[in-house]
């Protein structure tokens, strides 16, 4: 059965994610081209963590509330509506709840039971009039991102001009080291600088703004400063470079990086995310 971590990393990941979607929504972006390399289950019901801060947030979200309840974050509002009695939503479910305009989804997942749950859910998304298409790729996301199919642009999926492309990775760890030549079963849960180079190469001619979202939960022997330096070296050089607009950090293991291109008008809002998350977490 699909599980969720139930730790402060979940809070970091999806508080930040929901704010990214909300900023896009409030900015008048007409469409969202959402691509998730690690899709997870639409609603995981088994928690494998015992983090006090997560448990307090979960309890607050899953209490009975009046319809006009004033939520302290878009994240909590969406979480309550998606899972008012238990379980934890994935990123695509948060998109469905927070985003109100046209959207498309490419969801990559490598876990068999999770794929079985995502299939019918994608069918439900495809039935929505505002959904331009919800594709499920059962396997390692690198295979789907490879040419000739490659990463779909907003135009590829029929979204309006000026639509936003949001590419989300949810690895256990981001490594600053080179990707091993020999594939192994752990690589699906890792992101390497070479992966981001290949992604960047495909995004050169994309129309509209682009966000690359990279939360990570474990450093081990990949210290955060070295990871950031390695990714900056890949993603930020001009021309057509990205800007690292936010680093939302919990501790030496957990952080979320946001890289943006073509979204200069959002710079102030994106730069405010780390402080706003710290303030919100202090209330949990």
mmCIF file with all atom_site columns, N, CA and C in Angstrom, residues 11-72:
data_model
loop_
_atom_site.group_PDB
_atom_site.id
_atom_site.type_symbol
_atom_site.label_atom_id
_atom_site.label_alt_id
_atom_site.label_comp_id
_atom_site.label_asym_id
_atom_site.label_entity_id
_atom_site.label_seq_id
_atom_site.pdbx_PDB_ins_code
_atom_site.Cartn_x
_atom_site.Cartn_y
_atom_site.Cartn_z
_atom_site.occupancy
_atom_site.B_iso_or_equiv
_atom_site.pdbx_formal_charge
_atom_site.auth_seq_id
_atom_site.auth_comp_id
_atom_site.auth_asym_id
_atom_site.auth_atom_id
_atom_site.pdbx_PDB_model_num
ATOM 1   N N  . UNK A 1 11 ? 5.837   18.741 5.010   1.00 0.00 ? 11 UNK A N  1
ATOM 2   C CA . UNK A 1 11 ? 5.354   20.107 5.220   1.00 0.00 ? 11 UNK A CA 1
ATOM 3   C C  . UNK A 1 11 ? 6.127   21.085 4.345   1.00 0.00 ? 11 UNK A C  1
ATOM 4   N N  . UNK A 1 12 ? 7.450   20.956 4.340   1.00 0.00 ? 12 UNK A N  1
ATOM 5   C CA . UNK A 1 12 ? 8.300   21.816 3.512   1.00 0.00 ? 12 UNK A CA 1
ATOM 6   C C  . UNK A 1 12 ? 7.955   21.677 2.037   1.00 0.00 ? 12 UNK A C  1
ATOM 7   N N  . UNK A 1 13 ? 7.872   20.419 1.587   1.00 0.00 ? 13 UNK A N  1
ATOM 8   C CA . UNK A 1 13 ? 7.637   20.166 0.165   1.00 0.00 ? 13 UNK A CA 1
ATOM 9   C C  . UNK A 1 13 ? 6.334   20.778 -0.317  1.00 0.00 ? 13 UNK A C  1
ATOM 10  N N  . UNK A 1 14 ? 5.240   20.495 0.361   1.00 0.00 ? 14 UNK A N  1
ATOM 11  C CA . UNK A 1 14 ? 3.944   20.868 -0.190  1.00 0.00 ? 14 UNK A CA 1
ATOM 12  C C  . UNK A 1 14 ? 3.457   22.235 0.246   1.00 0.00 ? 14 UNK A C  1
ATOM 13  N N  . UNK A 1 15 ? 3.944   22.765 1.376   1.00 0.00 ? 15 UNK A N  1
ATOM 14  C CA . UNK A 1 15 ? 3.674   24.182 1.650   1.00 0.00 ? 15 UNK A CA 1
ATOM 15  C C  . UNK A 1 15 ? 4.278   25.019 0.525   1.00 0.00 ? 15 UNK A C  1
ATOM 16  N N  . UNK A 1 16 ? 5.547   24.765 0.200   1.00 0.00 ? 16 UNK A N  1
ATOM 17  C CA . UNK A 1 16 ? 6.222   25.522 -0.851  1.00 0.00 ? 16 UNK A CA 1
ATOM 18  C C  . UNK A 1 16 ? 5.560   25.286 -2.204  1.00 0.00 ? 16 UNK A C  1
ATOM 19  N N  . UNK A 1 17 ? 5.240   24.040 -2.491  1.00 0.00 ? 17 UNK A N  1
ATOM 20  C CA . UNK A 1 17 ? 4.628   23.705 -3.776  1.00 0.00 ? 17 UNK A CA 1
ATOM 21  C C  . UNK A 1 17 ? 3.301   24.440 -3.958  1.00 0.00 ? 17 UNK A C  1
ATOM 22  N N  . UNK A 1 18 ? 2.456   24.416 -2.941  1.00 0.00 ? 18 UNK A N  1
ATOM 23  C CA . UNK A 1 18 ? 1.155   25.087 -3.052  1.00 0.00 ? 18 UNK A CA 1
ATOM 24  C C  . UNK A 1 18 ? 1.317   26.589 -3.226  1.00 0.00 ? 18 UNK A C  1
ATOM 25  N N  . UNK A 1 19 ? 2.343   27.169 -2.598  1.00 0.00 ? 19 UNK A N  1
ATOM 26  C CA . UNK A 1 19 ? 2.591   28.591 -2.790  1.00 0.00 ? 19 UNK A CA 1
ATOM 27  C C  . UNK A 1 19 ? 3.028   28.888 -4.221  1.00 0.00 ? 19 UNK A C  1
ATOM 28  N N  . UNK A 1 20 ? 3.838   28.022 -4.821  1.00 0.00 ? 20 UNK A N  1
ATOM 29  C CA . UNK A 1 20 ? 4.226   28.212 -6.215  1.00 0.00 ? 20 UNK A CA 1
ATOM 30  C C  . UNK A 1 20 ? 2.998   28.205 -7.123  1.00 0.00 ? 20 UNK A C  1
ATOM 31  N N  . UNK A 1 21 ? 2.107   27.254 -6.902  1.00 0.00 ? 21 UNK A N  1
ATOM 32  C CA . UNK A 1 21 ? 0.896   27.172 -7.726  1.00 0.00 ? 21 UNK A CA 1
ATOM 33  C C  . UNK A 1 21 ? 0.006   28.379 -7.480  1.00 0.00 ? 21 UNK A C  1
ATOM 34  N N  . UNK A 1 22 ? -0.104  28.813 -6.229  1.00 0.00 ? 22 UNK A N  1
ATOM 35  C CA . UNK A 1 22 ? -0.940  29.979 -5.910  1.00 0.00 ? 22 UNK A CA 1
ATOM 36  C C  . UNK A 1 22 ? -0.392  31.242 -6.567  1.00 0.00 ? 22 UNK A C  1
ATOM 37  N N  . UNK A 1 23 ? 0.939   31.438 -6.516  1.00 0.00 ? 23 UNK A N  1
ATOM 38  C CA . UNK A 1 23 ? 1.537   32.611 -7.147  1.00 0.00 ? 23 UNK A CA 1
ATOM 39  C C  . UNK A 1 23 ? 1.230   32.621 -8.641  1.00 0.00 ? 23 UNK A C  1
ATOM 40  N N  . UNK A 1 24 ? 1.346   31.456 -9.286  1.00 0.00 ? 24 UNK A N  1
ATOM 41  C CA . UNK A 1 24 ? 1.020   31.365 -10.709 1.00 0.00 ? 24 UNK A CA 1
ATOM 42  C C  . UNK A 1 24 ? -0.450  31.683 -10.949 1.00 0.00 ? 24 UNK A C  1
ATOM 43  N N  . UNK A 1 25 ? -1.305  31.156 -10.113 1.00 0.00 ? 25 UNK A N  1
ATOM 44  C CA . UNK A 1 25 ? -2.745  31.400 -10.237 1.00 0.00 ? 25 UNK A CA 1
ATOM 45  C C  . UNK A 1 25 ? -3.048  32.894 -10.119 1.00 0.00 ? 25 UNK A C  1
ATOM 46  N N  . UNK A 1 26 ? -2.486  33.530 -9.094  1.00 0.00 ? 26 UNK A N  1
ATOM 47  C CA . UNK A 1 26 ? -2.750  34.944 -8.855  1.00 0.00 ? 26 UNK A CA 1
ATOM 48  C C  . UNK A 1 26 ? -2.124  35.835 -9.919  1.00 0.00 ? 26 UNK A C  1
ATOM 49  N N  . UNK A 1 27 ? -1.120  35.330 -10.625 1.00 0.00 ? 27 UNK A N  1
ATOM 50  C CA . UNK A 1 27 ? -0.440  36.120 -11.650 1.00 0.00 ? 27 UNK A CA 1
ATOM 51  C C  . UNK A 1 27 ? -1.164  36.088 -12.992 1.00 0.00 ? 27 UNK A C  1
ATOM 52  N N  . UNK A 1 28 ? -2.226  35.332 -13.081 1.00 0.00 ? 28 UNK A N  1
ATOM 53  C CA . UNK A 1 28 ? -3.012  35.294 -14.313 1.00 0.00 ? 28 UNK A CA 1
ATOM 54  C C  . UNK A 1 28 ? -2.470  34.381 -15.385 1.00 0.00 ? 28 UNK A C  1
ATOM 55  N N  . UNK A 1 29 ? -1.612  33.440 -15.023 1.00 0.00 ? 29 UNK A N  1
ATOM 56  C CA . UNK A 1 29 ? -1.127  32.463 -16.004 1.00 0.00 ? 29 UNK A CA 1
ATOM 57  C C  . UNK A 1 29 ? -2.316  31.644 -16.512 1.00 0.00 ? 29 UNK A C  1
ATOM 58  N N  . UNK A 1 30 ? -2.488  31.495 -17.831 1.00 0.00 ? 30 UNK A N  1
ATOM 59  C CA . UNK A 1 30 ? -3.704  30.851 -18.340 1.00 0.00 ? 30 UNK A CA 1
ATOM 60  C C  . UNK A 1 30 ? -3.714  29.335 -18.278 1.00 0.00 ? 30 UNK A C  1
ATOM 61  N N  . UNK A 1 31 ? -2.550  28.706 -18.158 1.00 0.00 ? 31 UNK A N  1
ATOM 62  C CA . UNK A 1 31 ? -2.503  27.247 -18.163 1.00 0.00 ? 31 UNK A CA 1
ATOM 63  C C  . UNK A 1 31 ? -1.291  26.754 -17.401 1.00 0.00 ? 31 UNK A C  1
ATOM 64  N N  . UNK A 1 32 ? -1.395  25.523 -16.877 1.00 0.00 ? 32 UNK A N  1
ATOM 65  C CA . UNK A 1 32 ? -0.304  24.926 -16.107 1.00 0.00 ? 32 UNK A CA 1
ATOM 66  C C  . UNK A 1 32 ? 0.060   23.580 -16.721 1.00 0.00 ? 32 UNK A C  1
ATOM 67  N N  . UNK A 1 33 ? 1.288   23.485 -17.182 1.00 0.00 ? 33 UNK A N  1
ATOM 68  C CA . UNK A 1 33 ? 1.853   22.257 -17.737 1.00 0.00 ? 33 UNK A CA 1
ATOM 69  C C  . UNK A 1 33 ? 2.661   21.602 -16.619 1.00 0.00 ? 33 UNK A C  1
ATOM 70  N N  . UNK A 1 34 ? 2.021   20.699 -15.859 1.00 0.00 ? 34 UNK A N  1
ATOM 71  C CA . UNK A 1 34 ? 2.641   20.125 -14.672 1.00 0.00 ? 34 UNK A CA 1
ATOM 72  C C  . UNK A 1 34 ? 3.267   18.782 -15.004 1.00 0.00 ? 34 UNK A C  1
ATOM 73  N N  . UNK A 1 35 ? 4.544   18.630 -14.641 1.00 0.00 ? 35 UNK A N  1
ATOM 74  C CA . UNK A 1 35 ? 5.305   17.416 -14.924 1.00 0.00 ? 35 UNK A CA 1
ATOM 75  C C  . UNK A 1 35 ? 5.928   16.952 -13.615 1.00 0.00 ? 35 UNK A C  1
ATOM 76  N N  . UNK A 1 36 ? 5.618   15.736 -13.201 1.00 0.00 ? 36 UNK A N  1
ATOM 77  C CA . UNK A 1 36 ? 6.075   15.221 -11.914 1.00 0.00 ? 36 UNK A CA 1
ATOM 78  C C  . UNK A 1 36 ? 6.900   13.964 -12.140 1.00 0.00 ? 36 UNK A C  1
ATOM 79  N N  . UNK A 1 37 ? 8.180   14.026 -11.753 1.00 0.00 ? 37 UNK A N  1
ATOM 80  C CA . UNK A 1 37 ? 9.066   12.882 -11.962 1.00 0.00 ? 37 UNK A CA 1
ATOM 81  C C  . UNK A 1 37 ? 8.844   11.771 -10.943 1.00 0.00 ? 37 UNK A C  1
ATOM 82  N N  . UNK A 1 38 ? 8.259   12.099 -9.790  1.00 0.00 ? 38 UNK A N  1
ATOM 83  C CA . UNK A 1 38 ? 8.019   11.122 -8.719  1.00 0.00 ? 38 UNK A CA 1
ATOM 84  C C  . UNK A 1 38 ? 6.597   11.344 -8.220  1.00 0.00 ? 38 UNK A C  1
ATOM 85  N N  . UNK A 1 39 ? 5.624   10.775 -8.905  1.00 0.00 ? 39 UNK A N  1
ATOM 86  C CA . UNK A 1 39 ? 4.241   11.203 -8.725  1.00 0.00 ? 39 UNK A CA 1
ATOM 87  C C  . UNK A 1 39 ? 3.636   10.819 -7.374  1.00 0.00 ? 39 UNK A C  1
ATOM 88  N N  . UNK A 1 40 ? 3.927   9.650  -6.841  1.00 0.00 ? 40 UNK A N  1
ATOM 89  C CA . UNK A 1 40 ? 3.332   9.156  -5.598  1.00 0.00 ? 40 UNK A CA 1
ATOM 90  C C  . UNK A 1 40 ? 1.827   8.892  -5.801  1.00 0.00 ? 40 UNK A C  1
ATOM 91  N N  . UNK A 1 41 ? 1.172   8.352  -4.767  1.00 0.00 ? 41 UNK A N  1
ATOM 92  C CA . UNK A 1 41 ? -0.248  7.998  -4.860  1.00 0.00 ? 41 UNK A CA 1
ATOM 93  C C  . UNK A 1 41 ? -1.119  9.235  -4.707  1.00 0.00 ? 41 UNK A C  1
ATOM 94  N N  . UNK A 1 42 ? -2.282  9.266  -5.364  1.00 0.00 ? 42 UNK A N  1
ATOM 95  C CA . UNK A 1 42 ? -3.171  10.422 -5.212  1.00 0.00 ? 42 UNK A CA 1
ATOM 96  C C  . UNK A 1 42 ? -3.525  10.706 -3.759  1.00 0.00 ? 42 UNK A C  1
ATOM 97  N N  . UNK A 1 43 ? -3.735  9.634  -2.977  1.00 0.00 ? 43 UNK A N  1
ATOM 98  C CA . UNK A 1 43 ? -4.030  9.800  -1.551  1.00 0.00 ? 43 UNK A CA 1
ATOM 99  C C  . UNK A 1 43 ? -3.454  8.592  -0.816  1.00 0.00 ? 43 UNK A C  1
ATOM 100 N N  . UNK A 1 44 ? -2.267  8.773  -0.242  1.00 0.00 ? 44 UNK A N  1
ATOM 101 C CA . UNK A 1 44 ? -1.639  7.692  0.524   1.00 0.00 ? 44 UNK A CA 1
ATOM 102 C C  . UNK A 1 44 ? -2.281  7.632  1.900   1.00 0.00 ? 44 UNK A C  1
ATOM 103 N N  . UNK A 1 45 ? -2.552  6.421  2.379   1.00 0.00 ? 45 UNK A N  1
ATOM 104 C CA . UNK A 1 45 ? -3.290  6.264  3.630   1.00 0.00 ? 45 UNK A CA 1
ATOM 105 C C  . UNK A 1 45 ? -2.438  5.735  4.781   1.00 0.00 ? 45 UNK A C  1
ATOM 106 N N  . UNK A 1 46 ? -1.207  5.308  4.513   1.00 0.00 ? 46 UNK A N  1
ATOM 107 C CA . UNK A 1 46 ? -0.362  4.725  5.548   1.00 0.00 ? 46 UNK A CA 1
ATOM 108 C C  . UNK A 1 46 ? 0.828   5.638  5.814   1.00 0.00 ? 46 UNK A C  1
ATOM 109 N N  . UNK A 1 47 ? 0.931   6.110  7.047   1.00 0.00 ? 47 UNK A N  1
ATOM 110 C CA . UNK A 1 47 ? 2.013   7.015  7.435   1.00 0.00 ? 47 UNK A CA 1
ATOM 111 C C  . UNK A 1 47 ? 3.128   6.206  8.087   1.00 0.00 ? 47 UNK A C  1
ATOM 112 N N  . UNK A 1 48 ? 4.364   6.431  7.643   1.00 0.00 ? 48 UNK A N  1
ATOM 113 C CA . UNK A 1 48 ? 5.476   5.666  8.208   1.00 0.00 ? 48 UNK A CA 1
ATOM 114 C C  . UNK A 1 48 ? 6.406   6.523  9.062   1.00 0.00 ? 48 UNK A C  1
ATOM 115 N N  . UNK A 1 49 ? 5.952   7.710  9.438   1.00 0.00 ? 49 UNK A N  1
ATOM 116 C CA . UNK A 1 49 ? 6.755   8.579  10.286  1.00 0.00 ? 49 UNK A CA 1
ATOM 117 C C  . UNK A 1 49 ? 6.017   8.942  11.559  1.00 0.00 ? 49 UNK A C  1
ATOM 118 N N  . UNK A 1 50 ? 6.745   9.561  12.489  1.00 0.00 ? 50 UNK A N  1
ATOM 119 C CA . UNK A 1 50 ? 6.144   9.972  13.771  1.00 0.00 ? 50 UNK A CA 1
ATOM 120 C C  . UNK A 1 50 ? 6.672   11.347 14.152  1.00 0.00 ? 50 UNK A C  1
ATOM 121 N N  . UNK A 1 51 ? 6.628   12.278 13.219  1.00 0.00 ? 51 UNK A N  1
ATOM 122 C CA . UNK A 1 51 ? 7.148   13.616 13.420  1.00 0.00 ? 51 UNK A CA 1
ATOM 123 C C  . UNK A 1 51 ? 6.095   14.488 14.111  1.00 0.00 ? 51 UNK A C  1
ATOM 124 N N  . UNK A 1 52 ? 6.444   15.077 15.258  1.00 0.00 ? 52 UNK A N  1
ATOM 125 C CA . UNK A 1 52 ? 5.480   15.844 16.025  1.00 0.00 ? 52 UNK A CA 1
ATOM 126 C C  . UNK A 1 52 ? 4.924   17.035 15.288  1.00 0.00 ? 52 UNK A C  1
ATOM 127 N N  . UNK A 1 53 ? 5.757   17.747 14.538  1.00 0.00 ? 53 UNK A N  1
ATOM 128 C CA . UNK A 1 53 ? 5.269   18.914 13.813  1.00 0.00 ? 53 UNK A CA 1
ATOM 129 C C  . UNK A 1 53 ? 4.296   18.511 12.713  1.00 0.00 ? 53 UNK A C  1
ATOM 130 N N  . UNK A 1 54 ? 4.625   17.420 12.003  1.00 0.00 ? 54 UNK A N  1
ATOM 131 C CA . UNK A 1 54 ? 3.682   16.955 10.989  1.00 0.00 ? 54 UNK A CA 1
ATOM 132 C C  . UNK A 1 54 ? 2.373   16.524 11.633  1.00 0.00 ? 54 UNK A C  1
ATOM 133 N N  . UNK A 1 55 ? 2.452   15.787 12.723  1.00 0.00 ? 55 UNK A N  1
ATOM 134 C CA . UNK A 1 55 ? 1.240   15.300 13.383  1.00 0.00 ? 55 UNK A CA 1
ATOM 135 C C  . UNK A 1 55 ? 0.367   16.452 13.860  1.00 0.00 ? 55 UNK A C  1
ATOM 136 N N  . UNK A 1 56 ? 0.979   17.521 14.351  1.00 0.00 ? 56 UNK A N  1
ATOM 137 C CA . UNK A 1 56 ? 0.184   18.669 14.794  1.00 0.00 ? 56 UNK A CA 1
ATOM 138 C C  . UNK A 1 56 ? -0.492  19.353 13.614  1.00 0.00 ? 56 UNK A C  1
ATOM 139 N N  . UNK A 1 57 ? 0.238   19.489 12.506  1.00 0.00 ? 57 UNK A N  1
ATOM 140 C CA . UNK A 1 57 ? -0.368  20.089 11.316  1.00 0.00 ? 57 UNK A CA 1
ATOM 141 C C  . UNK A 1 57 ? -1.497  19.215 10.789  1.00 0.00 ? 57 UNK A C  1
ATOM 142 N N  . UNK A 1 58 ? -1.274  17.908 10.768  1.00 0.00 ? 58 UNK A N  1
ATOM 143 C CA . UNK A 1 58 ? -2.295  16.978 10.288  1.00 0.00 ? 58 UNK A CA 1
ATOM 144 C C  . UNK A 1 58 ? -3.546  17.044 11.156  1.00 0.00 ? 58 UNK A C  1
ATOM 145 N N  . UNK A 1 59 ? -3.350  17.088 12.468  1.00 0.00 ? 59 UNK A N  1
ATOM 146 C CA . UNK A 1 59 ? -4.495  17.190 13.380  1.00 0.00 ? 59 UNK A CA 1
ATOM 147 C C  . UNK A 1 59 ? -5.263  18.482 13.143  1.00 0.00 ? 59 UNK A C  1
ATOM 148 N N  . UNK A 1 60 ? -4.557  19.577 12.936  1.00 0.00 ? 60 UNK A N  1
ATOM 149 C CA . UNK A 1 60 ? -5.199  20.866 12.699  1.00 0.00 ? 60 UNK A CA 1
ATOM 150 C C  . UNK A 1 60 ? -6.006  20.845 11.407  1.00 0.00 ? 60 UNK A C  1
ATOM 151 N N  . UNK A 1 61 ? -5.452  20.227 10.382  1.00 0.00 ? 61 UNK A N  1
ATOM 152 C CA . UNK A 1 61 ? -6.113  20.172 9.080   1.00 0.00 ? 61 UNK A CA 1
ATOM 153 C C  . UNK A 1 61 ? -7.348  19.282 9.107   1.00 0.00 ? 61 UNK A C  1
ATOM 154 N N  . UNK A 1 62 ? -7.293  18.186 9.854   1.00 0.00 ? 62 UNK A N  1
ATOM 155 C CA . UNK A 1 62 ? -8.353  17.179 9.790   1.00 0.00 ? 62 UNK A CA 1
ATOM 156 C C  . UNK A 1 62 ? -9.422  17.332 10.883  1.00 0.00 ? 62 UNK A C  1
ATOM 157 N N  . UNK A 1 63 ? -9.394  18.439 11.599  1.00 0.00 ? 63 UNK A N  1
ATOM 158 C CA . UNK A 1 63 ? -10.516 18.755 12.476  1.00 0.00 ? 63 UNK A CA 1
ATOM 159 C C  . UNK A 1 63 ? -11.693 19.235 11.641  1.00 0.00 ? 63 UNK A C  1
ATOM 160 N N  . UNK A 1 64 ? -12.889 19.235 12.250  1.00 0.00 ? 64 UNK A N  1
ATOM 161 C CA . UNK A 1 64 ? -14.044 19.831 11.590  1.00 0.00 ? 64 UNK A CA 1
ATOM 162 C C  . UNK A 1 64 ? -13.885 21.353 11.576  1.00 0.00 ? 64 UNK A C  1
ATOM 163 N N  . UNK A 1 65 ? -14.167 21.953 10.425  1.00 0.00 ? 65 UNK A N  1
ATOM 164 C CA . UNK A 1 65 ? -14.054 23.405 10.288  1.00 0.00 ? 65 UNK A CA 1
ATOM 165 C C  . UNK A 1 65 ? -15.279 23.949 9.577   1.00 0.00 ? 65 UNK A C  1
ATOM 166 N N  . UNK A 1 66 ? -15.650 25.171 9.912   1.00 0.00 ? 66 UNK A N  1
ATOM 167 C CA . UNK A 1 66 ? -16.728 25.847 9.207   1.00 0.00 ? 66 UNK A CA 1
ATOM 168 C C  . UNK A 1 66 ? -16.289 26.171 7.775   1.00 0.00 ? 66 UNK A C  1
ATOM 169 N N  . UNK A 1 67 ? -17.250 26.261 6.843   1.00 0.00 ? 67 UNK A N  1
ATOM 170 C CA . UNK A 1 67 ? -16.870 26.543 5.449   1.00 0.00 ? 67 UNK A CA 1
ATOM 171 C C  . UNK A 1 67 ? -16.081 27.835 5.277   1.00 0.00 ? 67 UNK A C  1
ATOM 172 N N  . UNK A 1 68 ? -16.315 28.825 6.138   1.00 0.00 ? 68 UNK A N  1
ATOM 173 C CA . UNK A 1 68 ? -15.624 30.110 6.004   1.00 0.00 ? 68 UNK A CA 1
ATOM 174 C C  . UNK A 1 68 ? -14.375 30.192 6.888   1.00 0.00 ? 68 UNK A C  1
ATOM 175 N N  . UNK A 1 69 ? -13.879 29.048 7.346   1.00 0.00 ? 69 UNK A N  1
ATOM 176 C CA . UNK A 1 69 ? -12.681 29.024 8.200   1.00 0.00 ? 69 UNK A CA 1
ATOM 177 C C  . UNK A 1 69 ? -11.522 29.718 7.497   1.00 0.00 ? 69 UNK A C  1
ATOM 178 N N  . UNK A 1 70 ? -10.804 30.544 8.238   1.00 0.00 ? 70 UNK A N  1
ATOM 179 C CA . UNK A 1 70 ? -9.672  31.277 7.686   1.00 0.00 ? 70 UNK A CA 1
ATOM 180 C C  . UNK A 1 70 ? -8.390  30.471 7.880   1.00 0.00 ? 70 UNK A C  1
ATOM 181 N N  . UNK A 1 71 ? -7.908  29.865 6.794   1.00 0.00 ? 71 UNK A N  1
ATOM 182 C CA . UNK A 1 71 ? -6.714  29.043 6.859   1.00 0.00 ? 71 UNK A CA 1
ATOM 183 C C  . UNK A 1 71 ? -5.466  29.913 6.877   1.00 0.00 ? 71 UNK A C  1
ATOM 184 N N  . UNK A 1 72 ? -4.418  29.423 7.521   1.00 0.00 ? 72 UNK A N  1
ATOM 185 C CA . UNK A 1 72 ? -3.169  30.167 7.576   1.00 0.00 ? 72 UNK A CA 1
ATOM 186 C C  . UNK A 1 72 ? -2.314  29.963 6.339   1.00 0.00 ? 72 UNK A C  1
#
